[in-house]
PDB file of C-alpha atoms in Angstrom:
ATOM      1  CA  UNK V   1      24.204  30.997 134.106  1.00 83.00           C
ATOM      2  CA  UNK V   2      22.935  30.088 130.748  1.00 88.00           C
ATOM      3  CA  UNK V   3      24.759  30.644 127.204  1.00 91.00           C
ATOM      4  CA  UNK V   4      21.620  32.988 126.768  1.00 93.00           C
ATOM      5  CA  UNK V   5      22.751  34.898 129.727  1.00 92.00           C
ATOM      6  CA  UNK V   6      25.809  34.993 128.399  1.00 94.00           C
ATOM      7  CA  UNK V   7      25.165  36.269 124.886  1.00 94.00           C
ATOM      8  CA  UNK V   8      22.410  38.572 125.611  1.00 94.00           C
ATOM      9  CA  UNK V   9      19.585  37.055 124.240  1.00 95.00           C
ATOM     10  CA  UNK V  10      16.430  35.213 124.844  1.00 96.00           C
ATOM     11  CA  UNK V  11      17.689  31.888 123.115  1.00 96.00           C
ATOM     12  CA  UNK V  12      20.717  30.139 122.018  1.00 96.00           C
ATOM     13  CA  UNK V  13      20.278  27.261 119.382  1.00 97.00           C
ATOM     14  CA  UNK V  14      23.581  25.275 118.638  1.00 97.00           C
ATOM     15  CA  UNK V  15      26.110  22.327 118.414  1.00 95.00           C
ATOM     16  CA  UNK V  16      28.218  21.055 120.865  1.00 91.00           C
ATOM     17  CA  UNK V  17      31.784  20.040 119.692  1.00 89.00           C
ATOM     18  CA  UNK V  18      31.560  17.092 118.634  1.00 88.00           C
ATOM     19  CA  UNK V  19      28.238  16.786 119.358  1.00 90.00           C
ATOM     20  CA  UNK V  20      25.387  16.062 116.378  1.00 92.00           C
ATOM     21  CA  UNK V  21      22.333  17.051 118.677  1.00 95.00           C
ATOM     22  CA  UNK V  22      20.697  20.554 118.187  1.00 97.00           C
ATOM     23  CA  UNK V  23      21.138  22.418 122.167  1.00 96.00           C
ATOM     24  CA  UNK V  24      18.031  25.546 122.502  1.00 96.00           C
ATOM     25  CA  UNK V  25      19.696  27.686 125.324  1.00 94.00           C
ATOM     26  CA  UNK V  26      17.268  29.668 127.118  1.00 94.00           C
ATOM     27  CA  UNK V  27      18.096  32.953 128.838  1.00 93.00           C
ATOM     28  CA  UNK V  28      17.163  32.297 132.879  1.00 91.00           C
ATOM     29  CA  UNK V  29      13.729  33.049 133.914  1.00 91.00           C
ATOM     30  CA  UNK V  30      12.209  32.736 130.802  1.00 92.00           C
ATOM     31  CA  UNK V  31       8.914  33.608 130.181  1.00 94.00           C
ATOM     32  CA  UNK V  32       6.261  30.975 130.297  1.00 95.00           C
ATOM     33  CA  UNK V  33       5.398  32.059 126.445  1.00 95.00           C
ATOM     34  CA  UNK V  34       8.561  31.876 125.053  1.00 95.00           C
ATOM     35  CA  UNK V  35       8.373  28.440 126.892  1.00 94.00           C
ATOM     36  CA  UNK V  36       5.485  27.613 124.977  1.00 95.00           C
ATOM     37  CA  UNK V  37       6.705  28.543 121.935  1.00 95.00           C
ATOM     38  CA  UNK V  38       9.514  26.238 122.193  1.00 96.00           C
ATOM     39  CA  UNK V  39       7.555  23.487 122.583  1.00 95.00           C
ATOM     40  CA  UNK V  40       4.945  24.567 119.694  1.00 94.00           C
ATOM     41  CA  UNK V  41       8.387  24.534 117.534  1.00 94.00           C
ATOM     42  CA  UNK V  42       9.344  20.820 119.104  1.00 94.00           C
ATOM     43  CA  UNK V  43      11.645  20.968 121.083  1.00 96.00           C
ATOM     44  CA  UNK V  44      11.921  18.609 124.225  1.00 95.00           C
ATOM     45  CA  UNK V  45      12.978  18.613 127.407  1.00 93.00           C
ATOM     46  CA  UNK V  46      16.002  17.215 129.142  1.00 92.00           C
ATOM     47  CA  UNK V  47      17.771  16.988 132.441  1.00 90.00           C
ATOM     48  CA  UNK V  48      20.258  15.663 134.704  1.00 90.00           C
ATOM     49  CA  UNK V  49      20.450  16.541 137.928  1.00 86.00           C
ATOM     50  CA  UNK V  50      20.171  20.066 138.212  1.00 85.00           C
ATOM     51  CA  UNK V  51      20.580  21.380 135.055  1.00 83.00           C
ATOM     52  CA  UNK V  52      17.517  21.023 132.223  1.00 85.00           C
ATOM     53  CA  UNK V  53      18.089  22.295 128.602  1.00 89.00           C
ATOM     54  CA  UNK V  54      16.017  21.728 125.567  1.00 95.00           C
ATOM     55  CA  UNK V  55      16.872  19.703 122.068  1.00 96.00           C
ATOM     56  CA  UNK V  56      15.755  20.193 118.752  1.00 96.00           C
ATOM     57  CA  UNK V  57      15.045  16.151 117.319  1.00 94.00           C
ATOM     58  CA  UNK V  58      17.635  15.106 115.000  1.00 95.00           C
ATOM     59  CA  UNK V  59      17.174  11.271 115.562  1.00 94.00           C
ATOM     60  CA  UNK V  60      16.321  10.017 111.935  1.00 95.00           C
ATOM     61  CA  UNK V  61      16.636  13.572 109.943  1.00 96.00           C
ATOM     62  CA  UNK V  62      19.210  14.476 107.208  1.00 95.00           C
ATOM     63  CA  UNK V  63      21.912  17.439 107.705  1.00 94.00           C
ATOM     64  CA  UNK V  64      19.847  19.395 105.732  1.00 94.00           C
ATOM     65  CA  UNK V  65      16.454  19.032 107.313  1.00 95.00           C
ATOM     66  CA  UNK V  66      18.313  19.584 111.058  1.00 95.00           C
ATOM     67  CA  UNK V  67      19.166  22.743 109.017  1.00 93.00           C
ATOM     68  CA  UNK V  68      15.397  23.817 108.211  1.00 93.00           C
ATOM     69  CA  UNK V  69      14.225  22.869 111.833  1.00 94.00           C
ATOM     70  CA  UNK V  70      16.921  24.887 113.238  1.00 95.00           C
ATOM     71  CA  UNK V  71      16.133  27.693 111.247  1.00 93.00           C
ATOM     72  CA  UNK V  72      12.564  27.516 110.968  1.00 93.00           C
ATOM     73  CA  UNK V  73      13.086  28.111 114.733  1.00 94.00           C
ATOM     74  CA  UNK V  74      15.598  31.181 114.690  1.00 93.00           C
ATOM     75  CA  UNK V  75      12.729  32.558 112.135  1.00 91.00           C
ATOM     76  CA  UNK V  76       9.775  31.819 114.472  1.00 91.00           C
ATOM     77  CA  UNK V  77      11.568  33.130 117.960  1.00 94.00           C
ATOM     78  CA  UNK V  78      12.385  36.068 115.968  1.00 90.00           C
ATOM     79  CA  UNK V  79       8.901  36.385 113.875  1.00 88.00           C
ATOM     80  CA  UNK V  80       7.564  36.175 117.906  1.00 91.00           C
ATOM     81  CA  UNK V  81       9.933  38.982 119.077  1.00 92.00           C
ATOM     82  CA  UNK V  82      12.569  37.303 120.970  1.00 94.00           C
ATOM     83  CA  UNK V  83      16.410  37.817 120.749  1.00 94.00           C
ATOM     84  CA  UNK V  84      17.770  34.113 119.266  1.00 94.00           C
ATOM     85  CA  UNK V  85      21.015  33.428 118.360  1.00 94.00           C
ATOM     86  CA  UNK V  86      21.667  30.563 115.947  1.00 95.00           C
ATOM     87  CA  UNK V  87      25.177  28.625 115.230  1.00 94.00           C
ATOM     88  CA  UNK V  88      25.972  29.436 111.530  1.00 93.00           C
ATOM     89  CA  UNK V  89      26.752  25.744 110.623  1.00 94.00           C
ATOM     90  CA  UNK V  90      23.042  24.941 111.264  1.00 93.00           C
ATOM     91  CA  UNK V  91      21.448  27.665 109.149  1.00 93.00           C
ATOM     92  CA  UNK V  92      19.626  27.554 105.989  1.00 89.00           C
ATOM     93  CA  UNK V  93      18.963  30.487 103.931  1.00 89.00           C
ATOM     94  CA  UNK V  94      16.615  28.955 101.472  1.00 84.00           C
ATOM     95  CA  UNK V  95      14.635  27.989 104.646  1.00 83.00           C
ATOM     96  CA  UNK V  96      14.783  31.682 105.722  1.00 81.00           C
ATOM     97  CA  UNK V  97      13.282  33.552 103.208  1.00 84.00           C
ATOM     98  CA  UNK V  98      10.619  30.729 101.878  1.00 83.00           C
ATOM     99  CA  UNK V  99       9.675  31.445 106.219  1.00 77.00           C
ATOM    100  CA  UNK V 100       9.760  34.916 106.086  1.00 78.00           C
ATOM    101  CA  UNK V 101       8.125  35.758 102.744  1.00 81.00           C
ATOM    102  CA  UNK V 102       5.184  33.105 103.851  1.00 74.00           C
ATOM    103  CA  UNK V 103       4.950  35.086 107.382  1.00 78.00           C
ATOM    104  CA  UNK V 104       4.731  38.160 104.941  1.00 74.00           C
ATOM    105  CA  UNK V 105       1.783  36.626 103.108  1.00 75.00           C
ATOM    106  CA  UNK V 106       0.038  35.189 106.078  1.00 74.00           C
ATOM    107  CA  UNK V 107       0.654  39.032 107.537  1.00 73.00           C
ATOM    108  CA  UNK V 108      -1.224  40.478 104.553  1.00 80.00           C
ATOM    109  CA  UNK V 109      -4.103  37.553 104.191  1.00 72.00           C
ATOM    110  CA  UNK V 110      -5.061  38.195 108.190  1.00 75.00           C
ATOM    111  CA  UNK V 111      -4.708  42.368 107.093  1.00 79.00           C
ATOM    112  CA  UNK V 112      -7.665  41.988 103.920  1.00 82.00           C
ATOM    113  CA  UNK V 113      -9.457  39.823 106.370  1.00 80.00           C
ATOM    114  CA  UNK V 114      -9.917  42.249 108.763  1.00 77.00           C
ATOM    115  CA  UNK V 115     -10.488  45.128 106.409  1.00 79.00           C
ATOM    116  CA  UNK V 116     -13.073  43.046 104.607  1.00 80.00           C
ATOM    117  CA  UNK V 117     -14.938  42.729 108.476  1.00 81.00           C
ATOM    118  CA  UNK V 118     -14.456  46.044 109.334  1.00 72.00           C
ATOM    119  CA  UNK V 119     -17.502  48.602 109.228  1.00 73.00           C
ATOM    120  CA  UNK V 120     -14.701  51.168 108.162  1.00 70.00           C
ATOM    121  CA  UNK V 121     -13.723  51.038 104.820  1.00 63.00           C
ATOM    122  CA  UNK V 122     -10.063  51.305 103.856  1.00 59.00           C
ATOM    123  CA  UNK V 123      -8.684  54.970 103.390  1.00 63.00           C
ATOM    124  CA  UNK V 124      -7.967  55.228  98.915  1.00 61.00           C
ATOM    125  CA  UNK V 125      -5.091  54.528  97.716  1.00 59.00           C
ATOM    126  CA  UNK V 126      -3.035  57.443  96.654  1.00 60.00           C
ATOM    127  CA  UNK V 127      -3.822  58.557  93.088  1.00 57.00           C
ATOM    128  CA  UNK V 128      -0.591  59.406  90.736  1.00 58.00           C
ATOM    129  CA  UNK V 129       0.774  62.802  91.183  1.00 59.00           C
ATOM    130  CA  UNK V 130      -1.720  63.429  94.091  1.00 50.00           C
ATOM    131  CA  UNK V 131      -0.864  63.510  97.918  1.00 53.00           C
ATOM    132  CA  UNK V 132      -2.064  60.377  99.766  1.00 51.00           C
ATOM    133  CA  UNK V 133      -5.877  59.221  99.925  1.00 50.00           C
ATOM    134  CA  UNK V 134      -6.091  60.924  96.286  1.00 50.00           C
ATOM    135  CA  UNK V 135      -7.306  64.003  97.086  1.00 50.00           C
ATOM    136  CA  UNK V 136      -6.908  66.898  94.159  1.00 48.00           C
ATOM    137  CA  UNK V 137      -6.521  70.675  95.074  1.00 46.00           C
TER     138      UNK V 137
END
């Protein structure tokens, strides 16, 4: 049983006592795209014997960019709608919300795009003092 299993959720990222490398704890049976996102995020692969884990790098990084990898992943897993679990001593809230207000942006860009391509035109914005669409009585 995994420390996913454990705690409920889809990943686990975290120290071991002692420990400087960054463990990503998959939940048994995960699906093959929450496989591939961990490896879009880079993460690697380990194992010995029987049991296989993955690693965030931290070979040649600073405290605080392990930080921002670590929680650039908690922000992608969740952006991606998985249940991840991150150790508090390896997250970055600056990291956080510069992640989550560009995911906001990029959310909005793709939103005009496809308006602007559509062959249906946006309904109005709601005029002041008017119920929505801007329609007057």
């Amino acid at each position: 049983m995994s420390l996913a299993d454990e705690s409920g959720t889809d990943v686990e990222i975290y120290r071991r006592y002692g420990d400087e490398n960054v463990y990503v704890d998959t939940r048994t049976g995960a699906p093959e795209r929450l496989v591939e996102t961990l490896d879009d995020i880079g993460t690697t692969l380990h194992s010995d014997g029987p049991y296989t884990w993955r690693q965030l790098p931290v070979e040649g990084r600073t405290k605080e960019e392990i930080r921002q990898s670590a929680t650039g992943a908690l922000v992608i897993l969740a952006t991606a709608g998985y249940r991840a679990n991150l150790d508090p001593e390896l997250f970055d809230r600056a990291t956080q919300e510069a992640l989550l207000a560009y995911t906001a942006d990029m959310h909005e860009h793709y939103r005009r795009q496809d308006a602007a391509r559509s062959p249906y035109p946006l309904p109005p914005a709601a005029m002041p003092d008017t119920p929505a669409g801007g329609k007057h009585r």
